[in-house]
CSV table of C-alpha atoms and ligand atoms in Angstrom, one decimal:
chain,number,residue,atom,x,y,z
A,945,MET,CA,0.0,0.0,0.0
A,946,LYS,CA,1.2,3.6,-0.8
A,947,PRO,CA,2.6,5.7,2.1
A,948,ASP,CA,-0.1,7.6,4.1
A,949,LEU,CA,0.2,11.2,2.8
A,950,PHE,CA,-3.2,12.2,4.1
A,951,GLN,CA,-4.0,15.9,4.4
A,952,ALA,CA,-7.3,16.7,6.0
A,953,PRO,CA,-9.6,19.0,4.0
A,954,ASP,CA,-11.0,22.0,6.0
A,955,TYR,CA,-12.6,24.2,3.3
A,956,TYR,CA,-14.6,26.3,5.6
A,957,LEU,CA,-12.0,26.7,8.4
A,958,LEU,CA,-14.0,24.6,10.8
A,959,ASP,CA,-10.9,24.2,13.0
A,960,ASP,CA,-11.8,27.7,14.2
A,961,LEU,CA,-14.9,26.1,15.8
A,962,LEU,CA,-12.8,23.6,17.8
A,963,THR,CA,-11.3,24.1,21.2
A,964,ASP,CA,-7.6,23.4,21.8
A,965,GLU,CA,-8.6,20.2,23.6
A,966,HIS,CA,-10.7,19.1,20.5
A,967,LYS,CA,-7.7,19.7,18.2
A,968,MET,CA,-5.2,18.0,20.6
A,969,VAL,CA,-7.4,14.9,20.8
A,970,ARG,CA,-8.1,14.8,17.1
A,971,ASP,CA,-4.4,15.3,16.2
A,972,ALA,CA,-3.3,12.5,18.6
A,973,ALA,CA,-5.8,10.1,16.9
A,974,ARG,CA,-4.7,11.3,13.5
A,975,GLU,CA,-1.0,10.6,14.2
A,976,TRP,CA,-1.8,7.3,15.7
A,977,VAL,CA,-3.8,6.2,12.7
A,978,LYS,CA,-1.0,7.2,10.4
A,979,ARG,CA,1.6,5.4,12.4
A,980,GLU,CA,-0.3,2.2,13.5
A,981,VAL,CA,-3.2,1.6,11.2
A,982,SER,CA,-2.4,2.8,7.7
A,983,PRO,CA,0.8,0.7,7.3
A,984,ILE,CA,-1.0,-2.6,8.2
A,985,ILE,CA,-4.7,-2.3,7.5
A,986,GLU,CA,-4.7,-3.3,3.9
A,987,ASP,CA,-3.0,-6.6,4.7
A,988,TYR,CA,-5.4,-7.3,7.5
A,989,ALA,CA,-8.4,-6.5,5.3
A,990,GLN,CA,-7.0,-8.8,2.6
A,991,LYS,CA,-6.5,-11.6,5.1
A,992,ALA,CA,-10.0,-10.9,6.7
A,993,GLU,CA,-8.5,-10.6,10.1
A,994,PHE,CA,-8.9,-8.0,12.9
A,995,PRO,CA,-5.5,-6.6,14.0
A,996,ASN,CA,-5.5,-7.4,17.7
A,997,GLN,CA,-2.2,-5.5,18.3
A,998,ILE,CA,-4.0,-2.2,17.9
A,999,ILE,CA,-6.3,-2.7,20.9
A,1000,ASN,CA,-3.9,-1.0,23.3
A,1001,GLY,CA,-3.3,1.9,21.0
A,1002,LEU,CA,-7.1,2.4,20.6
A,1003,ALA,CA,-7.4,2.5,24.4
A,1004,GLU,CA,-4.5,5.0,24.7
A,1005,ILE,CA,-6.0,7.5,22.2
A,1006,GLY,CA,-9.3,7.4,24.3
A,1007,ALA,CA,-11.3,5.5,21.7
A,1008,PHE,CA,-12.8,3.2,24.3
A,1009,GLY,CA,-15.3,5.3,26.2
A,1010,PRO,CA,-14.3,8.8,25.1
A,1011,TYR,CA,-17.2,10.4,27.0
A,1012,ILE,CA,-17.4,7.9,29.9
A,1013,PRO,CA,-16.4,9.6,33.2
A,1014,GLU,CA,-12.8,9.2,34.2
A,1015,GLU,CA,-13.8,7.6,37.5
A,1016,TYR,CA,-14.8,4.6,35.5
A,1017,GLY,CA,-11.7,4.6,33.3
A,1018,GLY,CA,-13.2,6.6,30.4
A,1019,ALA,CA,-11.5,9.7,28.9
A,1020,GLY,CA,-14.2,12.1,30.2
A,1021,LEU,CA,-14.3,14.0,26.9
A,1022,ASP,CA,-17.2,15.9,25.3
A,1023,GLN,CA,-19.2,14.8,22.3
A,1024,ILE,CA,-17.2,16.7,19.7
A,1025,SER,CA,-14.0,15.1,20.9
A,1026,TYR,CA,-15.7,11.7,20.7
A,1027,GLY,CA,-16.8,12.5,17.2
A,1028,LEU,CA,-13.4,13.6,16.1
A,1029,ILE,CA,-11.8,10.4,17.4
A,1030,MET,CA,-14.3,8.3,15.4
A,1031,GLN,CA,-13.6,10.5,12.3
A,1032,GLU,CA,-9.9,9.9,12.5
A,1033,ILE,CA,-10.2,6.1,13.1
A,1034,GLU,CA,-12.6,5.7,10.2
A,1035,ARG,CA,-10.3,7.7,8.0
A,1036,GLY,CA,-8.0,4.6,8.6
A,1037,ASP,CA,-10.7,1.9,8.3
A,1038,SER,CA,-14.5,1.6,9.1
A,1039,GLY,CA,-13.8,-1.8,10.6
A,1040,VAL,CA,-11.5,-0.4,13.2
A,1041,ARG,CA,-14.0,2.3,14.0
A,1042,SER,CA,-16.7,-0.4,14.3
A,1043,THR,CA,-14.6,-2.1,17.0
A,1044,ALA,CA,-14.3,1.2,18.9
A,1045,SER,CA,-18.0,2.2,18.4
A,1046,VAL,CA,-19.2,-1.1,19.7
A,1047,GLN,CA,-16.9,-1.0,22.7
A,1048,SER,CA,-17.8,2.6,23.6
A,1049,SER,CA,-21.4,3.1,22.6
A,1050,LEU,CA,-22.9,-0.3,22.6
A,1051,VAL,CA,-21.1,-2.0,25.5
A,1052,MET,CA,-19.7,0.7,27.9
A,1053,TYR,CA,-22.7,3.1,27.3
A,1054,PRO,CA,-25.4,0.7,28.4
A,1055,ILE,CA,-23.4,-0.5,31.4
A,1056,TRP,CA,-22.8,3.1,32.4
A,1057,LYS,CA,-26.4,4.3,31.8
A,1058,TYR,CA,-28.5,1.3,32.6
A,1059,GLY,CA,-26.1,-0.8,34.8
A,1060,SER,CA,-25.8,-1.0,38.6
A,1061,GLU,CA,-22.8,0.6,40.4
A,1062,GLU,CA,-21.3,-2.8,40.9
A,1063,GLN,CA,-21.5,-3.5,37.2
A,1064,ARG,CA,-19.9,-0.2,36.3
A,1065,VAL,CA,-17.0,-0.7,38.7
A,1066,LYS,CA,-16.6,-4.3,37.6
A,1067,TYR,CA,-16.6,-3.8,33.8
A,1068,LEU,CA,-16.0,-0.2,32.7
A,1069,PRO,CA,-12.3,0.3,33.7
A,1070,LYS,CA,-11.4,-3.1,32.0
A,1071,LEU,CA,-13.3,-2.1,28.8
A,1072,ALA,CA,-11.7,1.3,28.8
A,1073,SER,CA,-8.2,-0.2,28.9
A,1074,GLY,CA,-9.0,-2.9,26.3
A,1075,GLU,CA,-8.3,-5.6,28.9
A,1076,PHE,CA,-11.9,-6.7,28.2
A,1077,MET,CA,-13.5,-6.4,24.7
A,1078,GLY,CA,-17.3,-6.4,24.3
A,1079,CYS,CA,-20.0,-6.9,21.7
A,1080,PHE,CA,-23.7,-6.0,21.4
A,1081,GLY,CA,-26.3,-8.5,20.4
A,1082,LEU,CA,-29.5,-7.0,19.1
A,1083,THR,CA,-30.0,-8.2,15.6
A,1084,GLU,CA,-31.4,-11.8,15.0
A,1085,PRO,CA,-31.7,-13.9,11.9
A,1086,ASP,CA,-35.4,-13.0,11.5
A,1087,TYR,CA,-35.4,-9.6,13.2
A,1088,GLY,CA,-33.0,-6.9,11.7
A,1089,SER,CA,-34.7,-3.6,11.0
A,1090,ASN,CA,-37.5,-4.7,13.4
A,1091,PRO,CA,-35.6,-5.6,16.5
A,1092,GLY,CA,-38.8,-5.3,18.6
A,1093,GLY,CA,-39.8,-8.7,17.3
A,1094,MET,CA,-36.8,-10.5,18.8
A,1095,ILE,CA,-37.3,-14.1,20.0
A,1096,THR,CA,-34.2,-14.4,22.2
A,1097,ASN,CA,-35.6,-14.8,25.7
A,1098,PHE,CA,-34.8,-15.6,29.3
A,1099,LYS,CA,-36.7,-17.3,32.1
A,1100,ASP,CA,-36.4,-16.6,35.8
A,1101,MET,CA,-35.2,-19.8,37.4
A,1102,GLY,CA,-35.1,-18.4,41.0
A,1103,ASP,CA,-31.4,-18.1,41.6
A,1104,HIS,CA,-30.4,-17.4,37.9
A,1105,TYR,CA,-31.8,-16.6,34.5
A,1106,LEU,CA,-31.9,-19.2,31.7
A,1107,LEU,CA,-31.1,-17.6,28.3
A,1108,ASN,CA,-32.0,-19.1,24.9
A,1109,GLY,CA,-31.9,-17.7,21.3
A,1110,ALA,CA,-29.4,-16.5,18.7
A,1111,LYS,CA,-28.0,-13.2,17.5
A,1112,MET,CA,-26.5,-12.6,14.0
A,1113,TRP,CA,-24.1,-10.1,12.4
A,1114,ILE,CA,-22.4,-9.2,15.7
A,1115,SER,CA,-19.3,-7.1,15.4
A,1116,ASN,CA,-16.4,-8.2,17.7
A,1117,ALA,CA,-18.4,-11.4,18.6
A,1118,PRO,CA,-15.6,-13.8,17.8
A,1119,PHE,CA,-13.1,-12.4,20.3
A,1120,ALA,CA,-15.4,-10.5,22.8
A,1121,ASP,CA,-15.0,-11.3,26.5
A,1122,ILE,CA,-18.5,-10.0,27.2
A,1123,ALA,CA,-21.7,-9.5,25.3
A,1124,VAL,CA,-24.5,-7.0,26.1
A,1125,VAL,CA,-27.4,-9.1,24.9
A,1126,TRP,CA,-31.0,-7.9,24.5
A,1127,ALA,CA,-33.6,-10.5,25.3
A,1128,LYS,CA,-37.3,-10.8,26.3
A,1129,ASP,CA,-38.5,-11.8,29.8
A,1130,GLU,CA,-41.5,-14.0,30.3
A,1131,ALA,CA,-43.8,-11.0,30.0
A,1132,GLY,CA,-42.2,-10.1,26.6
A,1133,ARG,CA,-40.3,-7.0,27.9
A,1134,ILE,CA,-36.8,-6.4,26.5
A,1135,HIS,CA,-33.9,-6.3,29.0
A,1136,GLY,CA,-30.1,-6.1,28.6
A,1137,LEU,CA,-28.0,-8.9,30.1
A,1138,ILE,CA,-24.2,-9.2,30.4
A,1139,VAL,CA,-23.1,-12.6,29.1
A,1140,GLU,CA,-19.5,-13.6,29.7
A,1141,ARG,CA,-17.4,-15.8,27.5
A,1142,GLY,CA,-17.0,-19.2,29.1
A,1143,MET,CA,-20.6,-19.4,30.3
A,1144,GLU,CA,-21.8,-22.9,29.5
A,1145,GLY,CA,-24.0,-23.0,26.3
A,1146,PHE,CA,-22.7,-19.7,25.0
A,1147,THR,CA,-20.8,-19.8,21.6
A,1148,THR,CA,-19.7,-17.2,19.1
A,1149,PRO,CA,-19.1,-18.7,15.6
A,1150,GLU,CA,-17.4,-16.4,13.2
A,1151,THR,CA,-19.1,-15.1,10.0
A,1152,HIS,CA,-16.8,-15.7,7.0
A,1153,ASN,CA,-16.7,-14.6,3.3
A,1154,LYS,CA,-17.6,-10.9,3.9
A,1155,TRP,CA,-16.6,-8.5,1.1
A,1156,SER,CA,-16.9,-5.6,3.5
A,1157,LEU,CA,-15.5,-4.7,6.9
A,1158,ARG,CA,-12.9,-7.5,6.3
A,1159,ALA,CA,-10.6,-6.1,9.1
A,1160,SER,CA,-13.5,-6.3,11.6
A,1161,ALA,CA,-14.5,-9.7,13.1
A,1162,THR,CA,-18.2,-10.5,12.8
A,1163,GLY,CA,-20.0,-13.4,14.3
A,1164,GLU,CA,-23.1,-14.9,15.8
A,1165,LEU,CA,-24.1,-15.3,19.5
A,1166,ILE,CA,-25.7,-18.6,20.3
A,1167,PHE,CA,-27.4,-19.1,23.7
A,1168,ASP,CA,-28.3,-22.7,24.5
A,1169,ASN,CA,-29.7,-22.8,28.0
A,1170,VAL,CA,-27.1,-20.3,29.3
A,1171,LYS,CA,-27.3,-19.8,33.0
A,1172,VAL,CA,-26.9,-16.0,33.5
A,1173,PRO,CA,-26.4,-14.8,37.1
A,1174,LYS,CA,-29.1,-12.4,38.3
A,1175,GLU,CA,-26.6,-9.7,39.0
A,1176,ASN,CA,-25.8,-9.6,35.2
A,1177,LEU,CA,-29.2,-8.0,34.3
A,1178,LEU,CA,-28.9,-4.3,33.5
A,1179,PRO,CA,-31.4,-3.0,36.2
A,1180,ASN,CA,-32.0,0.6,35.3
A,1181,LYS,CA,-33.8,0.6,31.9
A,1182,SER,CA,-35.9,-1.9,29.9
A,1183,GLY,CA,-38.0,-1.9,26.8
A,1184,LEU,CA,-36.9,-1.4,23.1
A,1185,GLY,CA,-35.9,2.2,24.0
A,1186,ALA,CA,-33.0,0.8,26.0
A,1187,PRO,CA,-31.0,-0.7,23.0
A,1188,LEU,CA,-32.3,2.1,20.7
A,1189,GLY,CA,-30.8,4.7,23.2
A,1190,CYS,CA,-27.4,3.0,22.8
A,1191,LEU,CA,-27.8,3.2,19.0
A,1192,ASP,CA,-28.2,7.0,19.3
A,1193,SER,CA,-24.7,7.2,20.7
A,1194,ALA,CA,-23.2,4.8,18.1
A,1195,ARG,CA,-25.0,6.4,15.1
A,1196,TYR,CA,-23.7,9.8,16.2
A,1197,GLY,CA,-20.2,8.4,16.1
A,1198,ILE,CA,-20.8,6.9,12.7
A,1199,ALA,CA,-21.9,10.3,11.4
A,1200,TRP,CA,-18.5,11.6,12.2
A,1201,GLY,CA,-16.7,8.4,11.2
A,1202,ALA,CA,-18.1,8.5,7.7
A,1203,ILE,CA,-16.6,11.9,7.2
A,1204,GLY,CA,-13.2,10.4,7.9
A,1205,ALA,CA,-13.7,7.8,5.2
A,1206,ALA,CA,-14.9,10.4,2.7
A,1207,MET,CA,-12.0,12.7,3.5
A,1208,ASP,CA,-9.5,9.9,2.8
A,1209,CYS,CA,-11.1,9.1,-0.5
A,1210,TYR,CA,-11.3,12.8,-1.6
A,1211,ASP,CA,-7.7,13.4,-0.5
A,1212,THR,CA,-6.4,10.4,-2.4
A,1213,ALA,CA,-8.3,11.2,-5.6
A,1214,LEU,CA,-7.2,14.9,-5.4
A,1215,ARG,CA,-3.6,13.9,-5.2
A,1216,TYR,CA,-3.9,11.3,-7.9
A,1217,SER,CA,-5.7,13.8,-10.2
A,1218,LYS,CA,-2.7,16.1,-10.1
A,1219,GLU,CA,-0.1,13.3,-10.7
A,1220,ARG,CA,-1.9,11.2,-13.4
A,1221,ILE,CA,-1.2,12.4,-16.9
A,1222,GLN,CA,-3.5,11.5,-19.8
A,1223,PHE,CA,-3.7,13.3,-23.1
A,1224,ASP,CA,-0.6,15.2,-22.1
A,1225,LYS,CA,-2.2,16.9,-19.0
A,1226,PRO,CA,-3.1,15.9,-15.5
A,1227,ILE,CA,-6.6,14.4,-15.3
A,1228,GLY,CA,-7.3,17.0,-12.6
A,1229,ALA,CA,-7.1,19.7,-15.3
A,1230,THR,CA,-10.2,18.1,-17.0
A,1231,GLN,CA,-13.6,19.5,-16.4
A,1232,LEU,CA,-15.3,16.1,-15.6
A,1233,GLN,CA,-12.7,15.2,-12.9
A,1234,GLN,CA,-12.9,18.7,-11.4
A,1235,LYS,CA,-16.7,18.4,-11.2
A,1236,LYS,CA,-16.3,15.2,-9.1
A,1237,LEU,CA,-13.7,16.9,-6.8
A,1238,ALA,CA,-15.8,20.0,-6.5
A,1239,GLU,CA,-18.9,18.0,-5.5
A,1240,MET,CA,-16.9,15.9,-3.0
A,1241,ILE,CA,-15.4,18.9,-1.1
A,1242,THR,CA,-18.8,20.6,-1.1
A,1243,GLU,CA,-20.5,17.5,0.4
A,1244,ILE,CA,-17.7,16.9,2.9
A,1245,THR,CA,-18.0,20.5,4.1
A,1246,LYS,CA,-21.8,20.3,4.5
A,1247,ALA,CA,-21.4,17.0,6.4
A,1248,GLN,CA,-18.7,18.6,8.7
A,1249,LEU,CA,-21.0,21.5,9.5
A,1250,LEU,CA,-24.0,19.2,10.1
A,1251,THR,CA,-22.0,17.0,12.4
A,1252,TRP,CA,-20.3,19.8,14.3
A,1253,ARG,CA,-23.8,21.4,15.0
A,1254,LEU,CA,-25.1,18.0,16.1
A,1255,GLY,CA,-22.1,17.7,18.5
A,1256,VAL,CA,-23.0,21.1,20.0
A,1257,LEU,CA,-26.6,19.9,20.5
A,1258,ARG,CA,-25.4,16.6,22.0
A,1259,ASN,CA,-23.1,18.6,24.4
A,1260,GLU,CA,-26.1,20.7,25.4
A,1261,GLY,CA,-28.3,17.5,25.8
A,1262,LYS,CA,-30.7,18.8,23.1
A,1263,ALA,CA,-30.0,16.4,20.1
A,1264,THR,CA,-33.0,14.3,19.2
A,1265,SER,CA,-32.8,10.7,18.0
A,1266,ALA,CA,-34.3,11.9,14.6
A,1267,GLN,CA,-31.5,14.5,14.2
A,1268,ILE,CA,-28.9,11.8,14.9
A,1269,SER,CA,-30.6,9.5,12.4
A,1270,MET,CA,-30.5,12.2,9.7
A,1271,ALA,CA,-26.8,12.8,10.2
A,1272,LYS,CA,-25.9,9.1,10.1
A,1273,ARG,CA,-27.9,8.6,6.9
A,1274,ASN,CA,-26.7,11.7,5.2
A,1275,ASN,CA,-23.0,11.3,6.0
A,1276,VAL,CA,-22.8,7.6,5.2
A,1277,ASP,CA,-24.6,8.2,1.9
A,1278,MET,CA,-22.3,11.1,1.2
A,1279,ALA,CA,-19.2,9.0,1.9
A,1280,LEU,CA,-20.4,6.1,-0.2
A,1281,THR,CA,-21.0,8.4,-3.2
A,1282,ILE,CA,-17.6,10.0,-2.8
A,1283,ALA,CA,-15.9,6.6,-2.5
A,1284,ARG,CA,-17.5,5.4,-5.7
A,1285,ASP,CA,-16.6,8.6,-7.6
A,1286,ALA,CA,-13.0,8.6,-6.2
A,1287,ARG,CA,-12.6,5.0,-7.2
A,1288,GLN,CA,-13.5,5.9,-10.8
A,1289,MET,CA,-11.0,8.7,-10.8
A,1290,LEU,CA,-8.2,6.3,-10.1
A,1291,GLY,CA,-9.2,4.2,-13.1
A,1292,GLY,CA,-7.8,0.7,-12.9
A,1293,MET,CA,-5.6,1.6,-9.9
A,1294,GLY,CA,-8.7,2.3,-8.0
A,1295,ILE,CA,-9.6,-1.3,-7.7
A,1296,THR,CA,-6.2,-2.3,-6.1
A,1297,GLY,CA,-5.0,-2.4,-2.5
A,1298,GLU,CA,-2.3,0.1,-3.4
A,1299,TYR,CA,-4.9,2.8,-2.5
A,1300,SER,CA,-7.5,2.8,0.3
A,1301,ILE,CA,-10.5,3.8,-1.7
A,1302,MET,CA,-11.9,0.4,-2.8
A,1303,ARG,CA,-11.5,-0.8,0.8
A,1304,HIS,CA,-13.4,2.3,2.1
A,1305,MET,CA,-16.1,1.8,-0.6
A,1306,MET,CA,-16.7,-1.9,0.4
A,1307,ASN,CA,-16.6,-1.1,4.1
A,1308,LEU,CA,-19.2,1.7,3.6
A,1309,GLU,CA,-21.7,-0.9,2.1
A,1310,SER,CA,-21.9,-2.3,5.7
A,1311,VAL,CA,-21.9,1.1,7.3
A,1312,VAL,CA,-24.9,2.1,5.2
A,1313,THR,CA,-26.7,-1.1,6.4
A,1314,TYR,CA,-25.8,-1.4,10.1
A,1315,GLU,CA,-27.1,0.8,12.9
A,1316,GLY,CA,-30.3,1.1,10.8
A,1317,THR,CA,-30.3,0.9,7.0
A,1318,HIS,CA,-30.4,4.0,4.9
A,1319,ASP,CA,-34.1,3.4,4.1
A,1320,ILE,CA,-35.0,2.9,7.8
A,1321,HIS,CA,-33.4,6.2,8.5
A,1322,LEU,CA,-35.4,7.9,5.7
A,1323,LEU,CA,-38.5,6.5,7.4
A,1324,ILE,CA,-37.4,7.8,10.8
A,1325,THR,CA,-37.1,11.3,9.3
A,1326,GLY,CA,-40.4,10.8,7.4
A,1327,MET,CA,-42.1,9.8,10.7
A,1328,ASP,CA,-40.5,12.8,12.5
A,1329,VAL,CA,-41.9,15.3,10.0
A,1330,THR,CA,-45.3,13.7,9.3
A,1331,GLY,CA,-46.1,11.9,12.5
A,1332,PHE,CA,-46.9,8.7,10.6
A,1333,ALA,CA,-44.7,5.5,11.2
A,1334,ALA,CA,-44.5,4.1,7.6
A,1335,PHE,CA,-42.5,1.1,8.6
A,1336,LYS,CA,-45.3,-0.5,10.6
B,959,LIG,P1,-40.9,2.3,18.3
B,959,LIG,O1,-42.3,1.9,18.8
B,959,LIG,O2,-40.8,3.5,17.4
B,959,LIG,O3,-40.0,2.6,19.6
B,959,LIG,C1,-40.0,1.7,20.7
B,959,LIG,C2,-39.5,2.5,21.9
B,959,LIG,O4,-38.2,3.0,21.7
B,959,LIG,C3,-38.2,4.4,21.7
B,959,LIG,N1,-37.2,4.9,20.7
B,959,LIG,C4,-36.0,5.3,21.0
B,959,LIG,N2,-35.4,5.5,22.2
B,959,LIG,C5,-34.1,6.0,22.2
B,959,LIG,N3,-33.5,6.2,21.0
B,959,LIG,C6,-34.0,6.0,19.8
B,959,LIG,N4,-33.3,6.2,18.7
B,959,LIG,C7,-35.3,5.5,19.7
B,959,LIG,N5,-36.2,5.2,18.7
B,959,LIG,C8,-37.3,4.8,19.3
B,959,LIG,C9,-39.6,4.9,21.4
B,959,LIG,O5,-39.9,6.1,22.0
B,959,LIG,C10,-40.4,3.8,22.1
B,959,LIG,O6,-40.3,4.0,23.5
B,959,LIG,P2,-41.6,3.6,24.5
B,959,LIG,O7,-41.2,4.1,25.8
B,959,LIG,O8,-42.7,4.4,23.9
B,959,LIG,O9,-41.7,2.2,24.4
B,959,LIG,O10,-40.2,1.0,17.8
B,959,LIG,P3,-40.4,0.2,16.4
B,959,LIG,O11,-40.4,-1.2,16.8
B,959,LIG,O12,-41.6,0.7,15.7
B,959,LIG,O13,-39.1,0.5,15.6
B,959,LIG,C11,-38.7,1.7,15.3
B,959,LIG,C12,-37.4,1.6,14.4
B,959,LIG,C13,-37.7,0.9,13.1
B,959,LIG,C14,-37.0,3.1,14.1
B,959,LIG,C15,-36.3,0.9,15.1
B,959,LIG,O14,-36.6,-0.4,15.4
B,959,LIG,C16,-35.0,0.9,14.4
B,959,LIG,O15,-34.2,1.9,14.6
B,959,LIG,N6,-34.6,-0.1,13.6
B,959,LIG,C17,-33.3,-0.3,13.1
B,959,LIG,C18,-32.5,-1.4,13.8
B,959,LIG,C19,-31.1,-1.0,14.0
B,959,LIG,O16,-30.6,0.1,13.9
B,959,LIG,N7,-30.3,-2.0,14.4
B,959,LIG,C20,-29.0,-1.8,14.8
B,959,LIG,C21,-28.3,-3.1,15.4
B,959,LIG,S1,-26.8,-2.7,16.2
B,959,LIG,C22,-25.7,-2.5,14.9
B,959,LIG,O17,-26.0,-2.5,13.8
B,959,LIG,C23,-24.3,-2.4,15.4
B,959,LIG,S2,-23.2,-2.2,14.1
B,959,LIG,C24,-22.0,-1.5,15.0
B,959,LIG,C25,-20.7,-1.4,14.4
B,959,LIG,O18,-20.1,-2.4,14.0
B,959,LIG,O19,-20.2,-0.2,14.3
B,960,LIG,P1,-33.6,-6.3,6.9
B,960,LIG,O1,-34.2,-5.7,8.1
B,960,LIG,O2,-34.0,-7.7,6.5
B,960,LIG,O3,-33.8,-5.4,5.7
B,960,LIG,C1,-33.7,-5.8,4.3
B,960,LIG,C2,-34.1,-4.6,3.4
B,960,LIG,O4,-35.4,-4.2,3.6
B,960,LIG,C3,-33.2,-3.3,3.7
B,960,LIG,O5,-33.0,-2.6,2.6
B,960,LIG,C4,-34.2,-2.5,4.6
B,960,LIG,O6,-34.0,-1.1,4.5
B,960,LIG,C5,-35.5,-2.9,4.0
B,960,LIG,N1,-36.7,-2.7,4.9
B,960,LIG,C6,-36.9,-3.3,6.1
B,960,LIG,N2,-38.0,-2.9,6.6
B,960,LIG,C7,-38.6,-2.0,5.8
B,960,LIG,C8,-39.7,-1.2,5.8
B,960,LIG,N3,-40.6,-1.3,6.9
B,960,LIG,N4,-40.0,-0.4,4.8
B,960,LIG,C9,-39.1,-0.3,3.8
B,960,LIG,N5,-38.0,-1.0,3.7
B,960,LIG,C10,-37.7,-1.9,4.7
B,960,LIG,N6,-26.3,-5.9,14.7
B,960,LIG,C11,-26.1,-6.0,16.1
B,960,LIG,O7,-27.0,-6.1,16.8
B,960,LIG,N7,-24.8,-5.8,16.6
B,960,LIG,C12,-23.8,-5.6,15.8
B,960,LIG,O8,-22.6,-5.5,16.3
B,960,LIG,C13,-23.9,-5.6,14.4
B,960,LIG,N8,-22.9,-5.5,13.6
B,960,LIG,C14,-23.0,-5.6,12.2
B,960,LIG,C15,-21.9,-5.7,11.4
B,960,LIG,C16,-22.1,-5.9,10.0
B,960,LIG,C17,-20.8,-6.1,9.1
B,960,LIG,C18,-23.4,-5.9,9.4
B,960,LIG,C19,-23.6,-6.1,8.0
B,960,LIG,C20,-24.5,-5.9,10.3
B,960,LIG,C21,-24.3,-5.7,11.6
B,960,LIG,N9,-25.4,-5.7,12.5
B,960,LIG,C22,-25.2,-5.7,13.9
B,960,LIG,C23,-26.8,-5.9,12.0
B,960,LIG,C24,-27.4,-4.7,11.3
B,960,LIG,O9,-27.8,-3.8,12.3
B,960,LIG,C25,-28.5,-5.2,10.4
B,960,LIG,O10,-28.0,-5.8,9.3
B,960,LIG,C26,-29.4,-4.1,10.0
B,960,LIG,O11,-30.1,-3.5,11.1
B,960,LIG,C27,-30.5,-4.5,8.9
B,960,LIG,O12,-31.1,-5.7,9.3
B,960,LIG,P2,-31.2,-6.9,8.2
B,960,LIG,O13,-29.8,-7.1,7.7
B,960,LIG,O14,-31.9,-8.0,8.9
B,960,LIG,O15,-32.0,-6.4,7.0
């Protein structure tokens, strides 16, 4: 793979909107990605392997629980710093950002928000340091966009719960030490349970042959009469709103992350367009290639503004789920369009692992699907503005 020459586009001088702390956190993540992720990620994606050796580094740049209070081992940062870290990591690879998103927003967040004090103290510091890795089980084979229909369930056996069912498409599952699993009680109400690797009847087979997110490990969670201790139930929130609340935090991170992938594709295509000569002039001097670049930088700038504003609203506790949904949908769609155009601009070279673009493009096909598909997010905005839930 070519050396990482990334230069971040900032067309509207948005750095002026960031505090010194934001820039420090962002620059540390950017440097780490250049040093530790860019040189190895293409090989790991080609091998379809998660690079375990980057776990400590992810913890050191604050990617595990950026906004979790320091008393629980988190970085205690604000929402814009969290977003900037996700942007930089996904600039390297969406699969690496997936690992960080799941750990922070789908495992640490529910334990922090819905867990008991004992659960927070037991799990959060180990998750923040990367000593424990976690995964989040919501999706099932027959219930993806409609998780409320889930059939995974648990029964109260007096001194423990008995968990049965299966989850599918679970990021980090093959190596996770713990899983935050969403399951129905006997009354049909959804609760979160912390299931630990090693519990009898709990297995995590890996999902193979993905063309997307190849550097991220994906698997199933199978529960065959798993005895879960009663103290592992998250006591402070139940109902579908509990897992969906975690998704708000993760979708917000993805909205920033997608900008990172888009920036990398734009920057690569811009550089290539100045160097690649056809018909005796750089392809960047042709109108059609300039149109692509002009549209890319315009869309990246709009997404940066949207996301920065959303971060301010999140910091003020005012962002709605529908606003987060809009940013996730818009920015991933934007990044996917840019990746496809940038790939074309590199001609044949665009399909090789010499450049990051094809990998980003294939990764984004998962990002546009997980955490709510593009169409489900359109319907969430549609419901928000009309009051009618068209997916029912
Ligand atoms: P609905 O009746 O609308 O809502 C049920 C309850 O949930 C509340 N709620 C939310 N709460 C917090 N945050 C949100 N975003 C919320 N959205 C809804 C709602 O107020 C209600 O509460 P209550 O108290 O009235 O009961 O639910 P529905 O069944 O009609 O479904 C709504 C729909 C379709 C929008 C929802 O199910 C949905 O978002 N579906 C998409 C599923 C999804 O995103 N799955 C993601 C799985 S995790 C994943 O992909 C991780 S990938 C990670 C990685 O690798 O990076
Ligand atoms: P379906 O729900 O079957 O949807 C199929 C199509 O139908 C989509 O285009 C959808 O938009 C459309 N559709 C569905 N309902 C409607 C409707 N009412 N109106 C119009 N169109 C509709 N899940 C987890 O719980 N944890 C994870 O860590 C996780 N990681 C993932 C990692 C990867 C690589 C992938 C690919 C997925 C991951 N997921 C995870 C699952 C992901 O959230 C689901 O794939 C996603 O929510 C969509 O569900 P589905 O695949 O079952 O598609």
